[in-house]
PDB file of N, CA and C in Angstrom:
ATOM      1  N   UNK A   1     -16.442  27.989 -31.949  1.00 43.00           N
ATOM      2  CA  UNK A   1     -17.387  27.127 -31.275  1.00 43.00           C
ATOM      3  C   UNK A   1     -16.709  25.822 -30.813  1.00 43.00           C
ATOM      4  N   UNK A   2     -15.879  25.262 -31.682  1.00 40.00           N
ATOM      5  CA  UNK A   2     -15.199  24.022 -31.323  1.00 40.00           C
ATOM      6  C   UNK A   2     -14.232  24.241 -30.166  1.00 40.00           C
ATOM      7  N   UNK A   3     -13.569  25.404 -30.169  1.00 37.00           N
ATOM      8  CA  UNK A   3     -12.655  25.705 -29.075  1.00 37.00           C
ATOM      9  C   UNK A   3     -13.393  25.770 -27.751  1.00 37.00           C
ATOM     10  N   UNK A   4     -14.557  26.386 -27.756  1.00 37.00           N
ATOM     11  CA  UNK A   4     -15.336  26.473 -26.523  1.00 37.00           C
ATOM     12  C   UNK A   4     -15.764  25.095 -26.048  1.00 37.00           C
ATOM     13  N   UNK A   5     -16.181  24.262 -26.962  1.00 36.00           N
ATOM     14  CA  UNK A   5     -16.604  22.909 -26.606  1.00 36.00           C
ATOM     15  C   UNK A   5     -15.418  22.110 -26.056  1.00 36.00           C
ATOM     16  N   UNK A   6     -14.257  22.260 -26.687  1.00 36.00           N
ATOM     17  CA  UNK A   6     -13.071  21.546 -26.211  1.00 36.00           C
ATOM     18  C   UNK A   6     -12.657  22.063 -24.842  1.00 36.00           C
ATOM     19  N   UNK A   7     -12.689  23.393 -24.669  1.00 40.00           N
ATOM     20  CA  UNK A   7     -12.342  23.981 -23.378  1.00 40.00           C
ATOM     21  C   UNK A   7     -13.314  23.505 -22.299  1.00 40.00           C
ATOM     22  N   UNK A   8     -14.595  23.482 -22.614  1.00 40.00           N
ATOM     23  CA  UNK A   8     -15.604  23.029 -21.654  1.00 40.00           C
ATOM     24  C   UNK A   8     -15.367  21.568 -21.277  1.00 40.00           C
ATOM     25  N   UNK A   9     -15.019  20.748 -22.242  1.00 42.00           N
ATOM     26  CA  UNK A   9     -14.761  19.334 -21.962  1.00 42.00           C
ATOM     27  C   UNK A   9     -13.550  19.175 -21.047  1.00 42.00           C
ATOM     28  N   UNK A  10     -12.528  19.971 -21.286  1.00 47.00           N
ATOM     29  CA  UNK A  10     -11.326  19.900 -20.440  1.00 47.00           C
ATOM     30  C   UNK A  10     -11.641  20.360 -19.029  1.00 47.00           C
ATOM     31  N   UNK A  11     -12.340  21.467 -18.909  1.00 43.00           N
ATOM     32  CA  UNK A  11     -12.678  22.004 -17.592  1.00 43.00           C
ATOM     33  C   UNK A  11     -13.556  21.029 -16.820  1.00 43.00           C
ATOM     34  N   UNK A  12     -14.504  20.411 -17.489  1.00 43.00           N
ATOM     35  CA  UNK A  12     -15.389  19.467 -16.811  1.00 43.00           C
ATOM     36  C   UNK A  12     -14.669  18.199 -16.386  1.00 43.00           C
ATOM     37  N   UNK A  13     -13.606  17.825 -17.083  1.00 44.00           N
ATOM     38  CA  UNK A  13     -12.885  16.606 -16.719  1.00 44.00           C
ATOM     39  C   UNK A  13     -11.848  16.844 -15.625  1.00 44.00           C
ATOM     40  N   UNK A  14     -11.458  18.073 -15.356  1.00 44.00           N
ATOM     41  CA  UNK A  14     -10.451  18.363 -14.342  1.00 44.00           C
ATOM     42  C   UNK A  14     -10.841  17.922 -12.943  1.00 44.00           C
ATOM     43  N   UNK A  15     -12.060  18.179 -12.468  1.00 46.00           N
ATOM     44  CA  UNK A  15     -12.390  17.712 -11.111  1.00 46.00           C
ATOM     45  C   UNK A  15     -12.259  16.201 -10.961  1.00 46.00           C
ATOM     46  N   UNK A  16     -12.617  15.461 -11.989  1.00 44.00           N
ATOM     47  CA  UNK A  16     -12.489  14.003 -11.915  1.00 44.00           C
ATOM     48  C   UNK A  16     -11.026  13.598 -11.794  1.00 44.00           C
ATOM     49  N   UNK A  17     -10.160  14.286 -12.499  1.00 46.00           N
ATOM     50  CA  UNK A  17      -8.730  13.965 -12.419  1.00 46.00           C
ATOM     51  C   UNK A  17      -8.170  14.358 -11.060  1.00 46.00           C
ATOM     52  N   UNK A  18      -8.656  15.464 -10.516  1.00 49.00           N
ATOM     53  CA  UNK A  18      -8.151  15.931  -9.228  1.00 49.00           C
ATOM     54  C   UNK A  18      -8.580  15.016  -8.085  1.00 49.00           C
ATOM     55  N   UNK A  19      -9.721  14.373  -8.219  1.00 53.00           N
ATOM     56  CA  UNK A  19     -10.240  13.502  -7.172  1.00 53.00           C
ATOM     57  C   UNK A  19     -10.231  12.047  -7.625  1.00 53.00           C
ATOM     58  N   UNK A  20      -9.114  11.604  -8.149  1.00 70.00           N
ATOM     59  CA  UNK A  20      -8.998  10.218  -8.587  1.00 70.00           C
ATOM     60  C   UNK A  20      -9.202   9.292  -7.392  1.00 70.00           C
ATOM     61  N   UNK A  21      -9.794   8.164  -7.666  1.00 79.00           N
ATOM     62  CA  UNK A  21     -10.054   7.193  -6.606  1.00 79.00           C
ATOM     63  C   UNK A  21      -8.734   6.727  -5.996  1.00 79.00           C
ATOM     64  N   UNK A  22      -8.709   6.578  -4.679  1.00 87.00           N
ATOM     65  CA  UNK A  22      -7.474   6.105  -4.051  1.00 87.00           C
ATOM     66  C   UNK A  22      -7.186   4.663  -4.439  1.00 87.00           C
ATOM     67  N   UNK A  23      -5.937   4.292  -4.357  1.00 93.00           N
ATOM     68  CA  UNK A  23      -5.515   2.911  -4.596  1.00 93.00           C
ATOM     69  C   UNK A  23      -5.019   2.378  -3.266  1.00 93.00           C
ATOM     70  N   UNK A  24      -5.211   1.086  -3.036  1.00 94.00           N
ATOM     71  CA  UNK A  24      -4.989   0.479  -1.727  1.00 94.00           C
ATOM     72  C   UNK A  24      -3.991  -0.658  -1.803  1.00 94.00           C
ATOM     73  N   UNK A  25      -3.164  -0.778  -0.771  1.00 94.00           N
ATOM     74  CA  UNK A  25      -2.226  -1.888  -0.666  1.00 94.00           C
ATOM     75  C   UNK A  25      -1.862  -2.100   0.802  1.00 94.00           C
ATOM     76  N   UNK A  26      -0.966  -3.016   1.035  1.00 95.00           N
ATOM     77  CA  UNK A  26      -0.391  -3.288   2.355  1.00 95.00           C
ATOM     78  C   UNK A  26       1.023  -3.775   2.096  1.00 95.00           C
ATOM     79  N   UNK A  27       1.799  -3.922   3.135  1.00 96.00           N
ATOM     80  CA  UNK A  27       3.172  -4.400   2.960  1.00 96.00           C
ATOM     81  C   UNK A  27       3.455  -5.547   3.921  1.00 96.00           C
ATOM     82  N   UNK A  28       4.335  -6.441   3.496  1.00 96.00           N
ATOM     83  CA  UNK A  28       4.745  -7.605   4.280  1.00 96.00           C
ATOM     84  C   UNK A  28       6.266  -7.660   4.285  1.00 96.00           C
ATOM     85  N   UNK A  29       6.837  -8.018   5.425  1.00 96.00           N
ATOM     86  CA  UNK A  29       8.290  -8.177   5.525  1.00 96.00           C
ATOM     87  C   UNK A  29       8.598  -9.466   6.270  1.00 96.00           C
ATOM     88  N   UNK A  30       9.526 -10.234   5.729  1.00 93.00           N
ATOM     89  CA  UNK A  30       9.999 -11.453   6.390  1.00 93.00           C
ATOM     90  C   UNK A  30      11.415 -11.205   6.877  1.00 93.00           C
ATOM     91  N   UNK A  31      11.673 -11.606   8.106  1.00 85.00           N
ATOM     92  CA  UNK A  31      13.008 -11.434   8.677  1.00 85.00           C
ATOM     93  C   UNK A  31      14.008 -12.255   7.881  1.00 85.00           C
ATOM     94  N   UNK A  32      15.231 -11.731   7.781  1.00 77.00           N
ATOM     95  CA  UNK A  32      16.277 -12.444   7.059  1.00 77.00           C
ATOM     96  C   UNK A  32      16.587 -13.790   7.674  1.00 77.00           C
ATOM     97  N   UNK A  33      16.447 -13.884   8.992  1.00 75.00           N
ATOM     98  CA  UNK A  33      16.661 -15.158   9.676  1.00 75.00           C
ATOM     99  C   UNK A  33      15.527 -15.341  10.677  1.00 75.00           C
ATOM    100  N   UNK A  34      14.912 -16.492  10.640  1.00 78.00           N
ATOM    101  CA  UNK A  34      13.836 -16.760  11.587  1.00 78.00           C
ATOM    102  C   UNK A  34      12.461 -16.708  10.953  1.00 78.00           C
ATOM    103  N   UNK A  35      11.470 -17.096  11.746  1.00 90.00           N
ATOM    104  CA  UNK A  35      10.112 -17.229  11.226  1.00 90.00           C
ATOM    105  C   UNK A  35       9.251 -15.965  11.371  1.00 90.00           C
ATOM    106  N   UNK A  36       9.858 -14.828  11.713  1.00 92.00           N
ATOM    107  CA  UNK A  36       9.082 -13.622  11.971  1.00 92.00           C
ATOM    108  C   UNK A  36       8.662 -12.923  10.683  1.00 92.00           C
ATOM    109  N   UNK A  37       7.376 -12.498  10.660  1.00 95.00           N
ATOM    110  CA  UNK A  37       6.809 -11.772   9.519  1.00 95.00           C
ATOM    111  C   UNK A  37       6.061 -10.568  10.062  1.00 95.00           C
ATOM    112  N   UNK A  38       6.303  -9.414   9.472  1.00 95.00           N
ATOM    113  CA  UNK A  38       5.603  -8.182   9.836  1.00 95.00           C
ATOM    114  C   UNK A  38       4.650  -7.828   8.712  1.00 95.00           C
ATOM    115  N   UNK A  39       3.443  -7.377   9.066  1.00 95.00           N
ATOM    116  CA  UNK A  39       2.450  -7.016   8.061  1.00 95.00           C
ATOM    117  C   UNK A  39       1.772  -5.714   8.467  1.00 95.00           C
ATOM    118  N   UNK A  40       1.556  -4.851   7.497  1.00 95.00           N
ATOM    119  CA  UNK A  40       0.925  -3.555   7.769  1.00 95.00           C
ATOM    120  C   UNK A  40      -0.587  -3.657   7.578  1.00 95.00           C
ATOM    121  N   UNK A  41      -1.268  -2.626   8.035  1.00 93.00           N
ATOM    122  CA  UNK A  41      -2.676  -2.473   7.705  1.00 93.00           C
ATOM    123  C   UNK A  41      -2.770  -2.083   6.237  1.00 93.00           C
ATOM    124  N   UNK A  42      -3.966  -2.189   5.689  1.00 94.00           N
ATOM    125  CA  UNK A  42      -4.226  -1.705   4.339  1.00 94.00           C
ATOM    126  C   UNK A  42      -4.270  -0.177   4.402  1.00 94.00           C
ATOM    127  N   UNK A  43      -3.669   0.468   3.412  1.00 92.00           N
ATOM    128  CA  UNK A  43      -3.623   1.929   3.406  1.00 92.00           C
ATOM    129  C   UNK A  43      -3.724   2.455   1.979  1.00 92.00           C
ATOM    130  N   UNK A  44      -4.113   3.719   1.862  1.00 91.00           N
ATOM    131  CA  UNK A  44      -4.181   4.377   0.557  1.00 91.00           C
ATOM    132  C   UNK A  44      -2.769   4.688   0.086  1.00 91.00           C
ATOM    133  N   UNK A  45      -2.524   4.498  -1.187  1.00 89.00           N
ATOM    134  CA  UNK A  45      -1.188   4.641  -1.759  1.00 89.00           C
ATOM    135  C   UNK A  45      -1.057   5.976  -2.470  1.00 89.00           C
ATOM    136  N   UNK A  46       0.040   6.664  -2.176  1.00 81.00           N
ATOM    137  CA  UNK A  46       0.378   7.887  -2.891  1.00 81.00           C
ATOM    138  C   UNK A  46       1.806   7.832  -3.421  1.00 81.00           C
ATOM    139  N   UNK A  47       2.555   6.828  -3.033  1.00 74.00           N
ATOM    140  CA  UNK A  47       3.961   6.712  -3.446  1.00 74.00           C
ATOM    141  C   UNK A  47       4.115   5.522  -4.375  1.00 74.00           C
ATOM    142  N   UNK A  48       5.264   5.477  -5.055  1.00 82.00           N
ATOM    143  CA  UNK A  48       5.524   4.300  -5.869  1.00 82.00           C
ATOM    144  C   UNK A  48       5.968   3.143  -4.966  1.00 82.00           C
ATOM    145  N   UNK A  49       5.880   1.941  -5.486  1.00 85.00           N
ATOM    146  CA  UNK A  49       6.146   0.744  -4.682  1.00 85.00           C
ATOM    147  C   UNK A  49       7.565   0.713  -4.123  1.00 85.00           C
ATOM    148  N   UNK A  50       8.551   1.135  -4.892  1.00 88.00           N
ATOM    149  CA  UNK A  50       9.930   1.082  -4.404  1.00 88.00           C
ATOM    150  C   UNK A  50      10.114   1.952  -3.166  1.00 88.00           C
ATOM    151  N   UNK A  51       9.534   3.136  -3.172  1.00 88.00           N
ATOM    152  CA  UNK A  51       9.637   4.019  -2.010  1.00 88.00           C
ATOM    153  C   UNK A  51       8.873   3.444  -0.828  1.00 88.00           C
ATOM    154  N   UNK A  52       7.700   2.854  -1.097  1.00 90.00           N
ATOM    155  CA  UNK A  52       6.921   2.224  -0.020  1.00 90.00           C
ATOM    156  C   UNK A  52       7.701   1.084   0.610  1.00 90.00           C
ATOM    157  N   UNK A  53       8.275   0.239  -0.234  1.00 93.00           N
ATOM    158  CA  UNK A  53       9.021  -0.910   0.285  1.00 93.00           C
ATOM    159  C   UNK A  53      10.234  -0.452   1.094  1.00 93.00           C
ATOM    160  N   UNK A  54      10.905   0.595   0.653  1.00 91.00           N
ATOM    161  CA  UNK A  54      12.026   1.122   1.411  1.00 91.00           C
ATOM    162  C   UNK A  54      11.598   1.681   2.759  1.00 91.00           C
ATOM    163  N   UNK A  55      10.484   2.414   2.766  1.00 91.00           N
ATOM    164  CA  UNK A  55       9.966   2.974   4.018  1.00 91.00           C
ATOM    165  C   UNK A  55       9.507   1.861   4.960  1.00 91.00           C
ATOM    166  N   UNK A  56       8.889   0.816   4.413  1.00 93.00           N
ATOM    167  CA  UNK A  56       8.427  -0.291   5.252  1.00 93.00           C
ATOM    168  C   UNK A  56       9.616  -1.053   5.821  1.00 93.00           C
ATOM    169  N   UNK A  57      10.641  -1.249   5.005  1.00 92.00           N
ATOM    170  CA  UNK A  57      11.846  -1.936   5.488  1.00 92.00           C
ATOM    171  C   UNK A  57      12.466  -1.162   6.653  1.00 92.00           C
ATOM    172  N   UNK A  58      12.541   0.136   6.534  1.00 91.00           N
ATOM    173  CA  UNK A  58      13.066   0.973   7.620  1.00 91.00           C
ATOM    174  C   UNK A  58      12.211   0.819   8.871  1.00 91.00           C
ATOM    175  N   UNK A  59      10.884   0.828   8.706  1.00 92.00           N
ATOM    176  CA  UNK A  59       9.978   0.714   9.855  1.00 92.00           C
ATOM    177  C   UNK A  59      10.126  -0.633  10.557  1.00 92.00           C
ATOM    178  N   UNK A  60      10.200  -1.731   9.807  1.00 92.00           N
ATOM    179  CA  UNK A  60      10.293  -3.044  10.459  1.00 92.00           C
ATOM    180  C   UNK A  60      11.685  -3.308  11.014  1.00 92.00           C
ATOM    181  N   UNK A  61      12.703  -2.726  10.424  1.00 90.00           N
ATOM    182  CA  UNK A  61      14.041  -2.884  10.993  1.00 90.00           C
ATOM    183  C   UNK A  61      14.136  -2.184  12.344  1.00 90.00           C
ATOM    184  N   UNK A  62      13.418  -1.077  12.514  1.00 89.00           N
ATOM    185  CA  UNK A  62      13.355  -0.429  13.836  1.00 89.00           C
ATOM    186  C   UNK A  62      12.647  -1.325  14.847  1.00 89.00           C
ATOM    187  N   UNK A  63      11.769  -2.218  14.349  1.00 87.00           N
ATOM    188  CA  UNK A  63      11.042  -3.137  15.220  1.00 87.00           C
ATOM    189  C   UNK A  63      11.802  -4.445  15.450  1.00 87.00           C
ATOM    190  N   UNK A  64      12.971  -4.594  14.824  1.00 81.00           N
ATOM    191  CA  UNK A  64      13.796  -5.760  15.076  1.00 81.00           C
ATOM    192  C   UNK A  64      13.959  -6.730  13.938  1.00 81.00           C
ATOM    193  N   UNK A  65      13.522  -6.412  12.743  1.00 81.00           N
ATOM    194  CA  UNK A  65      13.630  -7.318  11.596  1.00 81.00           C
ATOM    195  C   UNK A  65      14.861  -6.983  10.770  1.00 81.00           C
ATOM    196  N   UNK A  66      16.022  -7.438  11.220  1.00 81.00           N
ATOM    197  CA  UNK A  66      17.237  -7.124  10.468  1.00 81.00           C
ATOM    198  C   UNK A  66      17.276  -7.926   9.167  1.00 81.00           C
ATOM    199  N   UNK A  67      17.708  -7.270   8.109  1.00 84.00           N
ATOM    200  CA  UNK A  67      17.806  -7.925   6.806  1.00 84.00           C
ATOM    201  C   UNK A  67      16.468  -8.370   6.247  1.00 84.00           C
ATOM    202  N   UNK A  68      15.434  -7.607   6.492  1.00 89.00           N
ATOM    203  CA  UNK A  68      14.083  -7.994   6.083  1.00 89.00           C
ATOM    204  C   UNK A  68      13.923  -7.972   4.565  1.00 89.00           C
ATOM    205  N   UNK A  69      13.176  -8.959   4.068  1.00 92.00           N
ATOM    206  CA  UNK A  69      12.761  -9.008   2.676  1.00 92.00           C
ATOM    207  C   UNK A  69      11.354  -8.418   2.629  1.00 92.00           C
ATOM    208  N   UNK A  70      11.176  -7.313   1.916  1.00 94.00           N
ATOM    209  CA  UNK A  70       9.918  -6.561   1.941  1.00 94.00           C
ATOM    210  C   UNK A  70       9.214  -6.606   0.596  1.00 94.00           C
ATOM    211  N   UNK A  71       7.884  -6.733   0.661  1.00 94.00           N
ATOM    212  CA  UNK A  71       7.061  -6.659  -0.546  1.00 94.00           C
ATOM    213  C   UNK A  71       5.777  -5.909  -0.235  1.00 94.00           C
ATOM    214  N   UNK A  72       5.404  -5.028  -1.152  1.00 94.00           N
ATOM    215  CA  UNK A  72       4.117  -4.349  -1.101  1.00 94.00           C
ATOM    216  C   UNK A  72       3.402  -4.716  -2.406  1.00 94.00           C
ATOM    217  N   UNK A  73       2.286  -5.443  -2.324  1.00 94.00           N
ATOM    218  CA  UNK A  73       1.591  -5.845  -3.551  1.00 94.00           C
ATOM    219  C   UNK A  73       1.158  -4.641  -4.390  1.00 94.00           C
ATOM    220  N   UNK A  74       0.909  -4.886  -5.655  1.00 92.00           N
ATOM    221  CA  UNK A  74       0.421  -3.824  -6.534  1.00 92.00           C
ATOM    222  C   UNK A  74      -0.843  -3.215  -5.947  1.00 92.00           C
ATOM    223  N   UNK A  75      -0.940  -1.902  -5.941  1.00 93.00           N
ATOM    224  CA  UNK A  75      -2.134  -1.242  -5.394  1.00 93.00           C
ATOM    225  C   UNK A  75      -3.395  -1.615  -6.164  1.00 93.00           C
ATOM    226  N   UNK A  76      -4.487  -1.688  -5.437  1.00 93.00           N
ATOM    227  CA  UNK A  76      -5.798  -2.029  -6.001  1.00 93.00           C
ATOM    228  C   UNK A  76      -6.735  -0.845  -5.875  1.00 93.00           C
ATOM    229  N   UNK A  77      -7.622  -0.691  -6.833  1.00 94.00           N
ATOM    230  CA  UNK A  77      -8.615   0.374  -6.748  1.00 94.00           C
ATOM    231  C   UNK A  77      -9.692   0.046  -5.732  1.00 94.00           C
ATOM    232  N   UNK A  78      -9.967  -1.231  -5.551  1.00 95.00           N
ATOM    233  CA  UNK A  78     -11.010  -1.669  -4.629  1.00 95.00           C
ATOM    234  C   UNK A  78     -10.371  -2.029  -3.284  1.00 95.00           C
ATOM    235  N   UNK A  79     -10.722  -1.293  -2.251  1.00 96.00           N
ATOM    236  CA  UNK A  79     -10.134  -1.528  -0.932  1.00 96.00           C
ATOM    237  C   UNK A  79     -10.453  -2.926  -0.422  1.00 96.00           C
ATOM    238  N   UNK A  80     -11.634  -3.431  -0.728  1.00 96.00           N
ATOM    239  CA  UNK A  80     -12.023  -4.773  -0.279  1.00 96.00           C
ATOM    240  C   UNK A  80     -11.084  -5.831  -0.846  1.00 96.00           C
ATOM    241  N   UNK A  81     -10.679  -5.671  -2.086  1.00 96.00           N
ATOM    242  CA  UNK A  81      -9.745  -6.621  -2.707  1.00 96.00           C
ATOM    243  C   UNK A  81      -8.406  -6.584  -1.966  1.00 96.00           C
ATOM    244  N   UNK A  82      -7.949  -5.388  -1.605  1.00 96.00           N
ATOM    245  CA  UNK A  82      -6.682  -5.258  -0.870  1.00 96.00           C
ATOM    246  C   UNK A  82      -6.793  -5.876   0.522  1.00 96.00           C
ATOM    247  N   UNK A  83      -7.911  -5.648   1.201  1.00 97.00           N
ATOM    248  CA  UNK A  83      -8.112  -6.228   2.536  1.00 97.00           C
ATOM    249  C   UNK A  83      -8.136  -7.751   2.445  1.00 97.00           C
ATOM    250  N   UNK A  84      -8.820  -8.292   1.451  1.00 97.00           N
ATOM    251  CA  UNK A  84      -8.865  -9.753   1.282  1.00 97.00           C
ATOM    252  C   UNK A  84      -7.474 -10.320   0.988  1.00 97.00           C
ATOM    253  N   UNK A  85      -6.678  -9.605   0.206  1.00 97.00           N
ATOM    254  CA  UNK A  85      -5.310 -10.059  -0.074  1.00 97.00           C
ATOM    255  C   UNK A  85      -4.476 -10.041   1.199  1.00 97.00           C
ATOM    256  N   UNK A  86      -4.671  -9.051   2.037  1.00 97.00           N
ATOM    257  CA  UNK A  86      -3.943  -8.981   3.301  1.00 97.00           C
ATOM    258  C   UNK A  86      -4.341 -10.147   4.205  1.00 97.00           C
ATOM    259  N   UNK A  87      -5.632 -10.437   4.275  1.00 97.00           N
ATOM    260  CA  UNK A  87      -6.121 -11.567   5.083  1.00 97.00           C
ATOM    261  C   UNK A  87      -5.518 -12.875   4.570  1.00 97.00           C
ATOM    262  N   UNK A  88      -5.468 -13.024   3.252  1.00 97.00           N
ATOM    263  CA  UNK A  88      -4.867 -14.226   2.663  1.00 97.00           C
ATOM    264  C   UNK A  88      -3.379 -14.327   2.999  1.00 97.00           C
ATOM    265  N   UNK A  89      -2.673 -13.193   2.974  1.00 96.00           N
ATOM    266  CA  UNK A  89      -1.246 -13.196   3.313  1.00 96.00           C
ATOM    267  C   UNK A  89      -1.043 -13.611   4.772  1.00 96.00           C
ATOM    268  N   UNK A  90      -1.885 -13.097   5.659  1.00 96.00           N
ATOM    269  CA  UNK A  90      -1.787 -13.491   7.068  1.00 96.00           C
ATOM    270  C   UNK A  90      -2.056 -14.982   7.230  1.00 96.00           C
ATOM    271  N   UNK A  91      -3.106 -15.487   6.576  1.00 97.00           N
ATOM    272  CA  UNK A  91      -3.451 -16.902   6.683  1.00 97.00           C
ATOM    273  C   UNK A  91      -2.329 -17.783   6.141  1.00 97.00           C
ATOM    274  N   UNK A  92      -1.760 -17.402   5.022  1.00 96.00           N
ATOM    275  CA  UNK A  92      -0.672 -18.180   4.436  1.00 96.00           C
ATOM    276  C   UNK A  92       0.516 -18.242   5.386  1.00 96.00           C
ATOM    277  N   UNK A  93       0.907 -17.100   5.934  1.00 95.00           N
ATOM    278  CA  UNK A  93       2.068 -17.074   6.828  1.00 95.00           C
ATOM    279  C   UNK A  93       1.819 -17.843   8.115  1.00 95.00           C
ATOM    280  N   UNK A  94       0.608 -17.793   8.626  1.00 95.00           N
ATOM    281  CA  UNK A  94       0.283 -18.620   9.807  1.00 95.00           C
ATOM    282  C   UNK A  94       0.380 -20.107   9.469  1.00 95.00           C
ATOM    283  N   UNK A  95      -0.116 -20.460   8.288  1.00 96.00           N
ATOM    284  CA  UNK A  95      -0.119 -21.869   7.863  1.00 96.00           C
ATOM    285  C   UNK A  95       1.298 -22.422   7.756  1.00 96.00           C
ATOM    286  N   UNK A  96       2.244 -21.594   7.328  1.00 93.00           N
ATOM    287  CA  UNK A  96       3.623 -22.082   7.200  1.00 93.00           C
ATOM    288  C   UNK A  96       4.408 -21.930   8.500  1.00 93.00           C
ATOM    289  N   UNK A  97       3.727 -21.490   9.559  1.00 94.00           N
ATOM    290  CA  UNK A  97       4.358 -21.432  10.868  1.00 94.00           C
ATOM    291  C   UNK A  97       5.061 -20.134  11.212  1.00 94.00           C
ATOM    292  N   UNK A  98       4.807 -19.084  10.451  1.00 94.00           N
ATOM    293  CA  UNK A  98       5.448 -17.802  10.742  1.00 94.00           C
ATOM    294  C   UNK A  98       4.834 -17.166  11.982  1.00 94.00           C
ATOM    295  N   UNK A  99       5.630 -16.391  12.669  1.00 94.00           N
ATOM    296  CA  UNK A  99       5.162 -15.592  13.791  1.00 94.00           C
ATOM    297  C   UNK A  99       4.837 -14.213  13.248  1.00 94.00           C
ATOM    298  N   UNK A 100       3.554 -13.844  13.265  1.00 95.00           N
ATOM    299  CA  UNK A 100       3.126 -12.568  12.693  1.00 95.00           C
ATOM    300  C   UNK A 100       3.228 -11.439  13.702  1.00 95.00           C
ATOM    301  N   UNK A 101       3.648 -10.292  13.202  1.00 93.00           N
ATOM    302  CA  UNK A 101       3.728  -9.078  14.004  1.00 93.00           C
ATOM    303  C   UNK A 101       3.019  -7.966  13.236  1.00 93.00           C
ATOM    304  N   UNK A 102       2.135  -7.254  13.908  1.00 91.00           N
ATOM    305  CA  UNK A 102       1.497  -6.095  13.287  1.00 91.00           C
ATOM    306  C   UNK A 102       2.448  -4.917  13.364  1.00 91.00           C
ATOM    307  N   UNK A 103       2.441  -4.109  12.348  1.00 90.00           N
ATOM    308  CA  UNK A 103       3.227  -2.885  12.356  1.00 90.00           C
ATOM    309  C   UNK A 103       2.295  -1.777  12.831  1.00 90.00           C
ATOM    310  N   UNK A 104       2.640  -1.098  13.903  1.00 84.00           N
ATOM    311  CA  UNK A 104       1.758  -0.052  14.424  1.00 84.00           C
ATOM    312  C   UNK A 104       1.450   1.000  13.353  1.00 84.00           C
ATOM    313  N   UNK A 105       0.178   1.402  13.272  1.00 79.00           N
ATOM    314  CA  UNK A 105      -0.190   2.423  12.265  1.00 79.00           C
ATOM    315  C   UNK A 105       0.609   3.710  12.396  1.00 79.00           C
ATOM    316  N   UNK A 106       1.130   4.000  13.595  1.00 81.00           N
ATOM    317  CA  UNK A 106       1.932   5.211  13.764  1.00 81.00           C
ATOM    318  C   UNK A 106       3.310   5.070  13.097  1.00 81.00           C
ATOM    319  N   UNK A 107       3.744   3.833  12.833  1.00 83.00           N
ATOM    320  CA  UNK A 107       5.051   3.602  12.214  1.00 83.00           C
ATOM    321  C   UNK A 107       4.996   3.530  10.683  1.00 83.00           C
ATOM    322  N   UNK A 108       3.815   3.152  10.163  1.00 82.00           N
ATOM    323  CA  UNK A 108       3.707   2.984   8.728  1.00 82.00           C
ATOM    324  C   UNK A 108       2.258   3.049   8.314  1.00 82.00           C
ATOM    325  N   UNK A 109       1.897   3.657   7.209  1.00 79.00           N
ATOM    326  CA  UNK A 109       2.770   4.298   6.231  1.00 79.00           C
ATOM    327  C   UNK A 109       3.277   5.634   6.748  1.00 79.00           C
ATOM    328  N   UNK A 110       4.387   6.087   6.147  1.00 72.00           N
ATOM    329  CA  UNK A 110       4.954   7.361   6.576  1.00 72.00           C
ATOM    330  C   UNK A 110       4.020   8.516   6.244  1.00 72.00           C
ATOM    331  N   UNK A 111       4.158   9.638   6.917  1.00 69.00           N
ATOM    332  CA  UNK A 111       3.315  10.796   6.615  1.00 69.00           C
ATOM    333  C   UNK A 111       3.407  11.189   5.153  1.00 69.00           C
ATOM    334  N   UNK A 112       2.327  11.724   4.636  1.00 63.00           N
ATOM    335  CA  UNK A 112       2.270  12.107   3.214  1.00 63.00           C
ATOM    336  C   UNK A 112       2.920  13.426   2.968  1.00 63.00           C
TER     337      UNK A 112
END
């Protein structure tokens, strides 16, 4: 009886694990020289941050950001929190005089 109950509990929890809520982030890159900053849209995360940052660096270097310093904030479960963080990042960079560039959605994030 206990085995059946344990098996039932495991089976019932599998769909929840399979459909875990997405996590959201965005990425920012500052050019090695100059006031240029590239920022991505908010997107669902499936990769670890190091791979995301490497892919974003490749994408912005194709757009002209040589020697870019790249950061992707920790993913958030709430998309609204990620969008607000992105808005804050844009506002901060404008305030310090950076020239913002959007990264085309076709360039980043890379296909899954």
